[in-house]
Each structure stands twice: as structure tokens, then as C-alpha cells.
Amino acid sequence: MSLKKIAVFVSGGGSNLQALLDGIHGKYGEIALVISNNPHAYGLLRARAHHIYTLVINSKDPGSDDEVIHALLENNIDLIVLAGYLKILSPRVVQAYKNKIINIHPSLIPAFCGNEYYGIKVHEKVYEYGVKITGATVHFVDEGTDTGPIIMQRAISIGYDDDPKCIQQKVLEVEHAMLQESLRLICQDKLIIEGRRVKIIS
Ligand code: GRF
């Protein structure tokens, strides 16, 4: 059976993309396309080092949705991973890839998520609130922001002296393995969505 073709969207460093290149690419799925809204995203260099086709879009350009959809179709993409993509995906893409898009968010959804929670801001809010546990969530993407069915969550403890940067680093450390694991399960058709709940079949 041929490997599922995956597109990964990134805006920055792309350490999650790297985890997928190391743990998924060529084994469970084929990362065939990396898209970024940021021409300086280090994630683009990671993709090019693996000779993966990259596309930089200007999300303010009204034609950018068409460009994205064209690239997804042209590369026969089956699945999309949002791995640190700081833009909202166009509803046209969400509808065209229903239940085929996943996102990783650096908090325990439904806490510290939604439109105003991205990048270091998530961890600043976590720090200010004083919660003792935070973590990361991998979820399917629907029309809302961080609202789709949850696939996997991992928690980390926050020490009294941990500042937002330190919390961010601790969360990132648990993200890579859970994103790999989630994508592997999808590539192997081992996830079933039942309403808001996601079942893992063995
Ligand atoms: C991660 O914390 C991810 O949860 C969030 O953006 C960050 C991306 O980090 N959506 P990287 O670019 O994968 O290193």
C-alpha cells in the first residue's frame, strides 16, 4: 500500500516538523509539501534539506487560498498537519480536508486556547494564571479555533521558578513524540471520530 501524502504548515522553527521528518517520513507517511506564511521560517530549511517541495504564501494576498488548494491538489495531499502555523487555515481548505487536518496546540485544551492564544502568549497566560499543570494537545481541525475533537494530550508540571520561556521549552519537549504518535495512528487508519470523542483502535 502506498504511503499517505502529507502537507505540513509551519511559521517558525519547525521542531515539530523535524520530529515528523525523523519519525514519520518514509515510514508511515510521505511529507510531500511544506507550506509557510513566513519566508524566513527555519522549518522551510528543514524541509529543503530533505528535498521536500516548499511553498511560501502571503496570507494577506487574496489569491493565497487558491494557491494553497492548488498545491495540495497538485501534490495529491491526503493529510494536513499544522505544526506551529500561526495563521487560521481558510475554511475552504478545512471543508475540503474534513477530518484530515490535525493541529498541535501548546496547552491542555480547553484551557488557554482560542484566537488570542498562540506562541509564547499561551505560556505567559499559563504563568500569570498560576496553574500547576499545563501541556499540549493534538486535535482534529474544524471550523473553529482549537475546537476540534482531541486526539491526544500530555501534561507537564510547572515549578514555581519556571518562567514562560521555561514552560514553553518543557511543553515543546513533550510535543514531538505525541505529534509523531498521532500522525502515525492516522496514517495507519487507527483513529475513529465519534462526535467529539476520538477512539484509538488497536
Ligand atoms: C509549538 O509549541 C506548537 O504547539 C505551536 O507552535 C509551536 C511550534 O514550534 N502550535 P516548532 O515551530 O514546531 O518548533
JSON list of C-alpha atoms and ligand atoms in Angstrom, two decimals:
[
{"chain": "A", "resi": 1, "resn": "MET", "atom": "CA", "xyz": [0.00, 0.00, 0.00]},
{"chain": "A", "resi": 2, "resn": "SER", "atom": "CA", "xyz": [1.34, 3.44, -0.85]},
{"chain": "A", "resi": 3, "resn": "LEU", "atom": "CA", "xyz": [2.13, 5.91, 1.92]},
{"chain": "A", "resi": 4, "resn": "LYS", "atom": "CA", "xyz": [-0.32, 8.72, 2.63]},
{"chain": "A", "resi": 5, "resn": "LYS", "atom": "CA", "xyz": [0.88, 12.09, 1.38]},
{"chain": "A", "resi": 6, "resn": "ILE", "atom": "CA", "xyz": [1.18, 14.77, 3.99]},
{"chain": "A", "resi": 7, "resn": "ALA", "atom": "CA", "xyz": [1.43, 18.57, 3.85]},
{"chain": "A", "resi": 8, "resn": "VAL", "atom": "CA", "xyz": [2.87, 20.36, 6.90]},
{"chain": "A", "resi": 9, "resn": "PHE", "atom": "CA", "xyz": [2.20, 24.05, 7.56]},
{"chain": "A", "resi": 10, "resn": "VAL", "atom": "CA", "xyz": [4.80, 25.94, 9.62]},
{"chain": "A", "resi": 11, "resn": "SER", "atom": "CA", "xyz": [5.51, 29.54, 10.59]},
{"chain": "A", "resi": 12, "resn": "GLY", "atom": "CA", "xyz": [8.69, 29.30, 12.63]},
{"chain": "A", "resi": 13, "resn": "GLY", "atom": "CA", "xyz": [11.40, 26.99, 13.87]},
{"chain": "A", "resi": 14, "resn": "GLY", "atom": "CA", "xyz": [9.73, 23.79, 12.79]},
{"chain": "A", "resi": 15, "resn": "SER", "atom": "CA", "xyz": [10.97, 21.49, 15.55]},
{"chain": "A", "resi": 16, "resn": "ASN", "atom": "CA", "xyz": [7.67, 19.59, 15.26]},
{"chain": "A", "resi": 17, "resn": "LEU", "atom": "CA", "xyz": [8.20, 19.30, 11.51]},
{"chain": "A", "resi": 18, "resn": "GLN", "atom": "CA", "xyz": [11.65, 17.90, 12.26]},
{"chain": "A", "resi": 19, "resn": "ALA", "atom": "CA", "xyz": [10.09, 15.30, 14.56]},
{"chain": "A", "resi": 20, "resn": "LEU", "atom": "CA", "xyz": [7.81, 14.24, 11.71]},
{"chain": "A", "resi": 21, "resn": "LEU", "atom": "CA", "xyz": [10.71, 14.14, 9.25]},
{"chain": "A", "resi": 22, "resn": "ASP", "atom": "CA", "xyz": [12.62, 11.93, 11.68]},
{"chain": "A", "resi": 23, "resn": "GLY", "atom": "CA", "xyz": [9.80, 9.67, 12.87]},
{"chain": "A", "resi": 24, "resn": "ILE", "atom": "CA", "xyz": [7.14, 9.52, 10.14]},
{"chain": "A", "resi": 25, "resn": "HIS", "atom": "CA", "xyz": [8.59, 10.50, 6.76]},
{"chain": "A", "resi": 26, "resn": "GLY", "atom": "CA", "xyz": [9.20, 7.50, 4.56]},
{"chain": "A", "resi": 27, "resn": "LYS", "atom": "CA", "xyz": [7.98, 5.07, 7.27]},
{"chain": "A", "resi": 28, "resn": "TYR", "atom": "CA", "xyz": [4.28, 5.77, 7.88]},
{"chain": "A", "resi": 29, "resn": "GLY", "atom": "CA", "xyz": [3.62, 8.65, 5.50]},
{"chain": "A", "resi": 30, "resn": "GLU", "atom": "CA", "xyz": [5.36, 10.83, 2.97]},
{"chain": "A", "resi": 31, "resn": "ILE", "atom": "CA", "xyz": [5.78, 14.52, 3.72]},
{"chain": "A", "resi": 32, "resn": "ALA", "atom": "CA", "xyz": [5.33, 15.83, 0.20]},
{"chain": "A", "resi": 33, "resn": "LEU", "atom": "CA", "xyz": [4.79, 19.53, 0.81]},
{"chain": "A", "resi": 34, "resn": "VAL", "atom": "CA", "xyz": [5.69, 22.16, 3.41]},
{"chain": "A", "resi": 35, "resn": "ILE", "atom": "CA", "xyz": [3.85, 25.48, 3.33]},
{"chain": "A", "resi": 36, "resn": "SER", "atom": "CA", "xyz": [4.73, 28.62, 5.26]},
{"chain": "A", "resi": 37, "resn": "ASN", "atom": "CA", "xyz": [3.38, 32.15, 5.54]},
{"chain": "A", "resi": 38, "resn": "ASN", "atom": "CA", "xyz": [6.86, 33.22, 6.67]},
{"chain": "A", "resi": 39, "resn": "PRO", "atom": "CA", "xyz": [9.66, 33.21, 4.09]},
{"chain": "A", "resi": 40, "resn": "HIS", "atom": "CA", "xyz": [12.24, 33.19, 6.92]},
{"chain": "A", "resi": 41, "resn": "ALA", "atom": "CA", "xyz": [10.77, 30.19, 8.77]},
{"chain": "A", "resi": 42, "resn": "TYR", "atom": "CA", "xyz": [13.59, 27.82, 9.70]},
{"chain": "A", "resi": 43, "resn": "GLY", "atom": "CA", "xyz": [11.11, 24.99, 9.05]},
{"chain": "A", "resi": 44, "resn": "LEU", "atom": "CA", "xyz": [11.46, 25.69, 5.32]},
{"chain": "A", "resi": 45, "resn": "LEU", "atom": "CA", "xyz": [15.18, 24.93, 5.50]},
{"chain": "A", "resi": 46, "resn": "ARG", "atom": "CA", "xyz": [14.47, 21.70, 7.36]},
{"chain": "A", "resi": 47, "resn": "ALA", "atom": "CA", "xyz": [12.11, 20.67, 4.54]},
{"chain": "A", "resi": 48, "resn": "ARG", "atom": "CA", "xyz": [14.52, 21.64, 1.77]},
{"chain": "A", "resi": 49, "resn": "ALA", "atom": "CA", "xyz": [17.28, 19.64, 3.46]},
{"chain": "A", "resi": 50, "resn": "HIS", "atom": "CA", "xyz": [15.04, 16.63, 2.81]},
{"chain": "A", "resi": 51, "resn": "HIS", "atom": "CA", "xyz": [14.33, 17.78, -0.78]},
{"chain": "A", "resi": 52, "resn": "ILE", "atom": "CA", "xyz": [10.69, 18.39, 0.08]},
{"chain": "A", "resi": 53, "resn": "TYR", "atom": "CA", "xyz": [8.77, 20.83, -2.07]},
{"chain": "A", "resi": 54, "resn": "THR", "atom": "CA", "xyz": [8.13, 24.10, -0.21]},
{"chain": "A", "resi": 55, "resn": "LEU", "atom": "CA", "xyz": [5.66, 26.88, -0.86]},
{"chain": "A", "resi": 56, "resn": "VAL", "atom": "CA", "xyz": [5.72, 30.34, 0.72]},
{"chain": "A", "resi": 57, "resn": "ILE", "atom": "CA", "xyz": [2.43, 32.16, 0.70]},
{"chain": "A", "resi": 58, "resn": "ASN", "atom": "CA", "xyz": [1.47, 35.70, 1.57]},
{"chain": "A", "resi": 59, "resn": "SER", "atom": "CA", "xyz": [-1.65, 35.09, 3.63]},
{"chain": "A", "resi": 60, "resn": "LYS", "atom": "CA", "xyz": [-2.77, 38.70, 3.05]},
{"chain": "A", "resi": 61, "resn": "ASP", "atom": "CA", "xyz": [-2.87, 38.09, -0.68]},
{"chain": "A", "resi": 62, "resn": "PRO", "atom": "CA", "xyz": [-6.49, 37.31, -1.71]},
{"chain": "A", "resi": 63, "resn": "GLY", "atom": "CA", "xyz": [-5.19, 34.64, -4.11]},
{"chain": "A", "resi": 64, "resn": "SER", "atom": "CA", "xyz": [-3.32, 32.72, -1.40]},
{"chain": "A", "resi": 65, "resn": "ASP", "atom": "CA", "xyz": [-6.22, 30.30, -0.69]},
{"chain": "A", "resi": 66, "resn": "ASP", "atom": "CA", "xyz": [-6.27, 29.31, -4.34]},
{"chain": "A", "resi": 67, "resn": "GLU", "atom": "CA", "xyz": [-2.52, 28.87, -4.28]},
{"chain": "A", "resi": 68, "resn": "VAL", "atom": "CA", "xyz": [-2.71, 26.59, -1.24]},
{"chain": "A", "resi": 69, "resn": "ILE", "atom": "CA", "xyz": [-5.56, 24.49, -2.65]},
{"chain": "A", "resi": 70, "resn": "HIS", "atom": "CA", "xyz": [-3.78, 24.18, -5.98]},
{"chain": "A", "resi": 71, "resn": "ALA", "atom": "CA", "xyz": [-0.57, 22.98, -4.27]},
{"chain": "A", "resi": 72, "resn": "LEU", "atom": "CA", "xyz": [-2.50, 20.48, -2.11]},
{"chain": "A", "resi": 73, "resn": "LEU", "atom": "CA", "xyz": [-4.28, 19.02, -5.13]},
{"chain": "A", "resi": 74, "resn": "GLU", "atom": "CA", "xyz": [-1.24, 19.03, -7.37]},
{"chain": "A", "resi": 75, "resn": "ASN", "atom": "CA", "xyz": [0.76, 17.10, -4.77]},
{"chain": "A", "resi": 76, "resn": "ASN", "atom": "CA", "xyz": [-2.11, 14.65, -4.11]},
{"chain": "A", "resi": 77, "resn": "ILE", "atom": "CA", "xyz": [-2.11, 15.53, -0.41]},
{"chain": "A", "resi": 78, "resn": "ASP", "atom": "CA", "xyz": [-4.18, 13.20, 1.83]},
{"chain": "A", "resi": 79, "resn": "LEU", "atom": "CA", "xyz": [-3.47, 14.73, 5.25]},
{"chain": "A", "resi": 80, "resn": "ILE", "atom": "CA", "xyz": [-2.51, 18.15, 6.62]},
{"chain": "A", "resi": 81, "resn": "VAL", "atom": "CA", "xyz": [-0.55, 18.86, 9.80]},
{"chain": "A", "resi": 82, "resn": "LEU", "atom": "CA", "xyz": [-0.50, 22.35, 11.31]},
{"chain": "A", "resi": 83, "resn": "ALA", "atom": "CA", "xyz": [2.79, 22.35, 13.20]},
{"chain": "A", "resi": 84, "resn": "GLY", "atom": "CA", "xyz": [3.28, 25.82, 14.61]},
{"chain": "A", "resi": 85, "resn": "TYR", "atom": "CA", "xyz": [1.29, 27.57, 11.89]},
{"chain": "A", "resi": 86, "resn": "LEU", "atom": "CA", "xyz": [0.31, 30.97, 13.20]},
{"chain": "A", "resi": 87, "resn": "LYS", "atom": "CA", "xyz": [-2.46, 31.71, 10.70]},
{"chain": "A", "resi": 88, "resn": "ILE", "atom": "CA", "xyz": [-6.03, 30.49, 10.61]},
{"chain": "A", "resi": 89, "resn": "LEU", "atom": "CA", "xyz": [-6.49, 27.98, 7.83]},
{"chain": "A", "resi": 90, "resn": "SER", "atom": "CA", "xyz": [-9.01, 29.03, 5.18]},
{"chain": "A", "resi": 91, "resn": "PRO", "atom": "CA", "xyz": [-12.50, 27.49, 5.66]},
{"chain": "A", "resi": 92, "resn": "ARG", "atom": "CA", "xyz": [-12.27, 26.22, 2.08]},
{"chain": "A", "resi": 93, "resn": "VAL", "atom": "CA", "xyz": [-9.26, 24.08, 3.00]},
{"chain": "A", "resi": 94, "resn": "VAL", "atom": "CA", "xyz": [-10.90, 22.94, 6.26]},
{"chain": "A", "resi": 95, "resn": "GLN", "atom": "CA", "xyz": [-14.01, 21.82, 4.36]},
{"chain": "A", "resi": 96, "resn": "ALA", "atom": "CA", "xyz": [-12.05, 20.15, 1.56]},
{"chain": "A", "resi": 97, "resn": "TYR", "atom": "CA", "xyz": [-9.99, 18.18, 4.13]},
{"chain": "A", "resi": 98, "resn": "LYS", "atom": "CA", "xyz": [-12.64, 17.44, 6.75]},
{"chain": "A", "resi": 99, "resn": "ASN", "atom": "CA", "xyz": [-11.22, 15.14, 9.47]},
{"chain": "A", "resi": 100, "resn": "LYS", "atom": "CA", "xyz": [-7.91, 15.07, 7.60]},
{"chain": "A", "resi": 101, "resn": "ILE", "atom": "CA", "xyz": [-6.25, 18.04, 9.31]},
{"chain": "A", "resi": 102, "resn": "ILE", "atom": "CA", "xyz": [-4.56, 17.98, 12.70]},
{"chain": "A", "resi": 103, "resn": "ASN", "atom": "CA", "xyz": [-3.07, 20.74, 14.80]},
{"chain": "A", "resi": 104, "resn": "ILE", "atom": "CA", "xyz": [-0.75, 20.77, 17.80]},
{"chain": "A", "resi": 105, "resn": "HIS", "atom": "CA", "xyz": [-1.55, 23.37, 20.43]},
{"chain": "A", "resi": 106, "resn": "PRO", "atom": "CA", "xyz": [0.75, 24.05, 23.40]},
{"chain": "A", "resi": 107, "resn": "SER", "atom": "CA", "xyz": [-1.82, 23.87, 26.21]},
{"chain": "A", "resi": 108, "resn": "LEU", "atom": "CA", "xyz": [-4.31, 21.42, 27.64]},
{"chain": "A", "resi": 109, "resn": "ILE", "atom": "CA", "xyz": [-7.39, 22.32, 25.57]},
{"chain": "A", "resi": 110, "resn": "PRO", "atom": "CA", "xyz": [-9.98, 23.66, 26.52]},
{"chain": "A", "resi": 111, "resn": "ALA", "atom": "CA", "xyz": [-7.70, 25.77, 28.75]},
{"chain": "A", "resi": 112, "resn": "PHE", "atom": "CA", "xyz": [-5.58, 28.55, 27.28]},
{"chain": "A", "resi": 113, "resn": "CYS", "atom": "CA", "xyz": [-6.73, 28.17, 23.69]},
{"chain": "A", "resi": 114, "resn": "GLY", "atom": "CA", "xyz": [-8.63, 30.12, 21.06]},
{"chain": "A", "resi": 115, "resn": "ASN", "atom": "CA", "xyz": [-7.89, 33.15, 18.91]},
{"chain": "A", "resi": 116, "resn": "GLU", "atom": "CA", "xyz": [-5.64, 35.05, 21.30]},
{"chain": "A", "resi": 117, "resn": "TYR", "atom": "CA", "xyz": [-3.56, 32.10, 22.36]},
{"chain": "A", "resi": 118, "resn": "TYR", "atom": "CA", "xyz": [-0.57, 31.44, 20.14]},
{"chain": "A", "resi": 119, "resn": "GLY", "atom": "CA", "xyz": [3.21, 31.25, 20.52]},
{"chain": "A", "resi": 120, "resn": "ILE", "atom": "CA", "xyz": [4.69, 32.49, 23.80]},
{"chain": "A", "resi": 121, "resn": "LYS", "atom": "CA", "xyz": [1.38, 34.21, 24.68]},
{"chain": "A", "resi": 122, "resn": "VAL", "atom": "CA", "xyz": [-0.07, 30.83, 25.65]},
{"chain": "A", "resi": 123, "resn": "HIS", "atom": "CA", "xyz": [2.68, 30.26, 28.18]},
{"chain": "A", "resi": 124, "resn": "GLU", "atom": "CA", "xyz": [2.53, 33.83, 29.50]},
{"chain": "A", "resi": 125, "resn": "LYS", "atom": "CA", "xyz": [-1.16, 33.36, 30.27]},
{"chain": "A", "resi": 126, "resn": "VAL", "atom": "CA", "xyz": [-0.46, 29.98, 31.88]},
{"chain": "A", "resi": 127, "resn": "TYR", "atom": "CA", "xyz": [2.25, 31.62, 34.02]},
{"chain": "A", "resi": 128, "resn": "GLU", "atom": "CA", "xyz": [0.07, 34.60, 35.03]},
{"chain": "A", "resi": 129, "resn": "TYR", "atom": "CA", "xyz": [-2.84, 32.34, 35.99]},
{"chain": "A", "resi": 130, "resn": "GLY", "atom": "CA", "xyz": [-0.57, 30.27, 38.20]},
{"chain": "A", "resi": 131, "resn": "VAL", "atom": "CA", "xyz": [-1.75, 26.84, 37.11]},
{"chain": "A", "resi": 132, "resn": "LYS", "atom": "CA", "xyz": [0.48, 24.00, 38.28]},
{"chain": "A", "resi": 133, "resn": "ILE", "atom": "CA", "xyz": [-0.01, 21.78, 35.24]},
{"chain": "A", "resi": 134, "resn": "THR", "atom": "CA", "xyz": [-0.08, 22.57, 31.54]},
{"chain": "A", "resi": 135, "resn": "GLY", "atom": "CA", "xyz": [0.79, 20.58, 28.45]},
{"chain": "A", "resi": 136, "resn": "ALA", "atom": "CA", "xyz": [-0.01, 20.07, 24.79]},
{"chain": "A", "resi": 137, "resn": "THR", "atom": "CA", "xyz": [-2.93, 18.82, 22.73]},
{"chain": "A", "resi": 138, "resn": "VAL", "atom": "CA", "xyz": [-3.13, 17.28, 19.28]},
{"chain": "A", "resi": 139, "resn": "HIS", "atom": "CA", "xyz": [-6.61, 17.65, 17.80]},
{"chain": "A", "resi": 140, "resn": "PHE", "atom": "CA", "xyz": [-8.51, 17.50, 14.54]},
{"chain": "A", "resi": 141, "resn": "VAL", "atom": "CA", "xyz": [-9.15, 20.87, 12.97]},
{"chain": "A", "resi": 142, "resn": "ASP", "atom": "CA", "xyz": [-12.71, 22.04, 12.41]},
{"chain": "A", "resi": 143, "resn": "GLU", "atom": "CA", "xyz": [-14.13, 25.45, 11.53]},
{"chain": "A", "resi": 144, "resn": "GLY", "atom": "CA", "xyz": [-13.38, 26.90, 15.00]},
{"chain": "A", "resi": 145, "resn": "THR", "atom": "CA", "xyz": [-10.05, 27.77, 16.61]},
{"chain": "A", "resi": 146, "resn": "ASP", "atom": "CA", "xyz": [-8.69, 24.89, 18.71]},
{"chain": "A", "resi": 147, "resn": "THR", "atom": "CA", "xyz": [-12.19, 23.37, 18.93]},
{"chain": "A", "resi": 148, "resn": "GLY", "atom": "CA", "xyz": [-11.97, 20.07, 17.03]},
{"chain": "A", "resi": 149, "resn": "PRO", "atom": "CA", "xyz": [-12.00, 16.56, 18.56]},
{"chain": "A", "resi": 150, "resn": "ILE", "atom": "CA", "xyz": [-8.98, 15.82, 20.75]},
{"chain": "A", "resi": 151, "resn": "ILE", "atom": "CA", "xyz": [-6.64, 13.01, 19.70]},
{"chain": "A", "resi": 152, "resn": "MET", "atom": "CA", "xyz": [-4.00, 13.13, 22.44]},
{"chain": "A", "resi": 153, "resn": "GLN", "atom": "CA", "xyz": [-2.87, 15.22, 25.40]},
{"chain": "A", "resi": 154, "resn": "ARG", "atom": "CA", "xyz": [0.29, 15.22, 27.51]},
{"chain": "A", "resi": 155, "resn": "ALA", "atom": "CA", "xyz": [0.77, 17.17, 30.74]},
{"chain": "A", "resi": 156, "resn": "ILE", "atom": "CA", "xyz": [3.83, 18.71, 32.35]},
{"chain": "A", "resi": 157, "resn": "SER", "atom": "CA", "xyz": [4.26, 20.15, 35.86]},
{"chain": "A", "resi": 158, "resn": "ILE", "atom": "CA", "xyz": [5.12, 23.79, 36.35]},
{"chain": "A", "resi": 159, "resn": "GLY", "atom": "CA", "xyz": [7.68, 24.62, 39.02]},
{"chain": "A", "resi": 160, "resn": "TYR", "atom": "CA", "xyz": [7.42, 27.87, 41.00]},
{"chain": "A", "resi": 161, "resn": "ASP", "atom": "CA", "xyz": [10.54, 29.26, 39.32]},
{"chain": "A", "resi": 162, "resn": "ASP", "atom": "CA", "xyz": [9.53, 28.31, 35.77]},
{"chain": "A", "resi": 163, "resn": "ASP", "atom": "CA", "xyz": [9.05, 31.45, 33.64]},
{"chain": "A", "resi": 164, "resn": "PRO", "atom": "CA", "xyz": [7.02, 31.45, 30.38]},
{"chain": "A", "resi": 165, "resn": "LYS", "atom": "CA", "xyz": [10.10, 30.60, 28.28]},
{"chain": "A", "resi": 166, "resn": "CYS", "atom": "CA", "xyz": [10.90, 27.69, 30.55]},
{"chain": "A", "resi": 167, "resn": "ILE", "atom": "CA", "xyz": [7.28, 26.45, 30.41]},
{"chain": "A", "resi": 168, "resn": "GLN", "atom": "CA", "xyz": [7.35, 26.72, 26.61]},
{"chain": "A", "resi": 169, "resn": "GLN", "atom": "CA", "xyz": [10.51, 24.62, 26.48]},
{"chain": "A", "resi": 170, "resn": "LYS", "atom": "CA", "xyz": [9.07, 21.95, 28.79]},
{"chain": "A", "resi": 171, "resn": "VAL", "atom": "CA", "xyz": [5.89, 21.74, 26.70]},
{"chain": "A", "resi": 172, "resn": "LEU", "atom": "CA", "xyz": [7.82, 21.55, 23.43]},
{"chain": "A", "resi": 173, "resn": "GLU", "atom": "CA", "xyz": [9.72, 18.58, 24.80]},
{"chain": "A", "resi": 174, "resn": "VAL", "atom": "CA", "xyz": [6.52, 16.52, 25.09]},
{"chain": "A", "resi": 175, "resn": "GLU", "atom": "CA", "xyz": [5.08, 17.74, 21.79]},
{"chain": "A", "resi": 176, "resn": "HIS", "atom": "CA", "xyz": [7.35, 15.94, 19.38]},
{"chain": "A", "resi": 177, "resn": "ALA", "atom": "CA", "xyz": [6.60, 12.37, 20.43]},
{"chain": "A", "resi": 178, "resn": "MET", "atom": "CA", "xyz": [2.86, 12.97, 20.71]},
{"chain": "A", "resi": 179, "resn": "LEU", "atom": "CA", "xyz": [2.66, 14.56, 17.28]},
{"chain": "A", "resi": 180, "resn": "GLN", "atom": "CA", "xyz": [4.60, 11.66, 15.78]},
{"chain": "A", "resi": 181, "resn": "GLU", "atom": "CA", "xyz": [2.33, 9.17, 17.55]},
{"chain": "A", "resi": 182, "resn": "SER", "atom": "CA", "xyz": [-0.87, 10.94, 16.48]},
{"chain": "A", "resi": 183, "resn": "LEU", "atom": "CA", "xyz": [0.18, 11.16, 12.85]},
{"chain": "A", "resi": 184, "resn": "ARG", "atom": "CA", "xyz": [1.30, 7.54, 12.82]},
{"chain": "A", "resi": 185, "resn": "LEU", "atom": "CA", "xyz": [-2.13, 6.46, 14.08]},
{"chain": "A", "resi": 186, "resn": "ILE", "atom": "CA", "xyz": [-3.88, 8.49, 11.37]},
{"chain": "A", "resi": 187, "resn": "CYS", "atom": "CA", "xyz": [-1.59, 7.16, 8.66]},
{"chain": "A", "resi": 188, "resn": "GLN", "atom": "CA", "xyz": [-2.44, 3.64, 9.84]},
{"chain": "A", "resi": 189, "resn": "ASP", "atom": "CA", "xyz": [-6.21, 4.42, 9.88]},
{"chain": "A", "resi": 190, "resn": "LYS", "atom": "CA", "xyz": [-6.34, 3.72, 13.61]},
{"chain": "A", "resi": 191, "resn": "LEU", "atom": "CA", "xyz": [-8.40, 6.71, 14.70]},
{"chain": "A", "resi": 192, "resn": "ILE", "atom": "CA", "xyz": [-12.18, 6.85, 14.70]},
{"chain": "A", "resi": 193, "resn": "ILE", "atom": "CA", "xyz": [-14.04, 10.10, 15.41]},
{"chain": "A", "resi": 194, "resn": "GLU", "atom": "CA", "xyz": [-17.30, 9.60, 17.32]},
{"chain": "A", "resi": 195, "resn": "GLY", "atom": "CA", "xyz": [-18.80, 13.04, 17.85]},
{"chain": "A", "resi": 196, "resn": "ARG", "atom": "CA", "xyz": [-16.29, 14.95, 19.95]},
{"chain": "A", "resi": 197, "resn": "ARG", "atom": "CA", "xyz": [-14.52, 11.80, 21.06]},
{"chain": "A", "resi": 198, "resn": "VAL", "atom": "CA", "xyz": [-11.67, 10.07, 19.27]},
{"chain": "A", "resi": 199, "resn": "LYS", "atom": "CA", "xyz": [-11.16, 6.36, 19.66]},
{"chain": "A", "resi": 200, "resn": "ILE", "atom": "CA", "xyz": [-7.81, 4.66, 19.05]},
{"chain": "A", "resi": 201, "resn": "ILE", "atom": "CA", "xyz": [-8.23, 1.17, 17.60]},
{"chain": "A", "resi": 202, "resn": "SER", "atom": "CA", "xyz": [-5.50, -1.40, 18.02]},
{"chain": "B", "resi": 1, "resn": "GRF", "atom": "C1", "xyz": [4.62, 24.59, 19.24]},
{"chain": "B", "resi": 1, "resn": "GRF", "atom": "O1", "xyz": [4.64, 24.93, 20.59]},
{"chain": "B", "resi": 1, "resn": "GRF", "atom": "C2", "xyz": [3.23, 24.20, 18.81]},
{"chain": "B", "resi": 1, "resn": "GRF", "atom": "O2", "xyz": [2.48, 23.59, 19.81]},
{"chain": "B", "resi": 1, "resn": "GRF", "atom": "C3", "xyz": [2.62, 25.54, 18.48]},
{"chain": "B", "resi": 1, "resn": "GRF", "atom": "O3", "xyz": [3.67, 26.28, 17.90]},
{"chain": "B", "resi": 1, "resn": "GRF", "atom": "C4", "xyz": [4.93, 25.80, 18.36]},
{"chain": "B", "resi": 1, "resn": "GRF", "atom": "C5", "xyz": [5.74, 25.44, 17.16]},
{"chain": "B", "resi": 1, "resn": "GRF", "atom": "O4", "xyz": [7.05, 25.05, 17.48]},
{"chain": "B", "resi": 1, "resn": "GRF", "atom": "N1", "xyz": [1.43, 25.39, 17.67]},
{"chain": "B", "resi": 1, "resn": "GRF", "atom": "P1", "xyz": [8.01, 24.48, 16.32]},
{"chain": "B", "resi": 1, "resn": "GRF", "atom": "O5", "xyz": [8.00, 25.52, 15.20]},
{"chain": "B", "resi": 1, "resn": "GRF", "atom": "O6", "xyz": [7.45, 23.18, 15.87]},
{"chain": "B", "resi": 1, "resn": "GRF", "atom": "O7", "xyz": [9.35, 24.36, 16.95]}
]
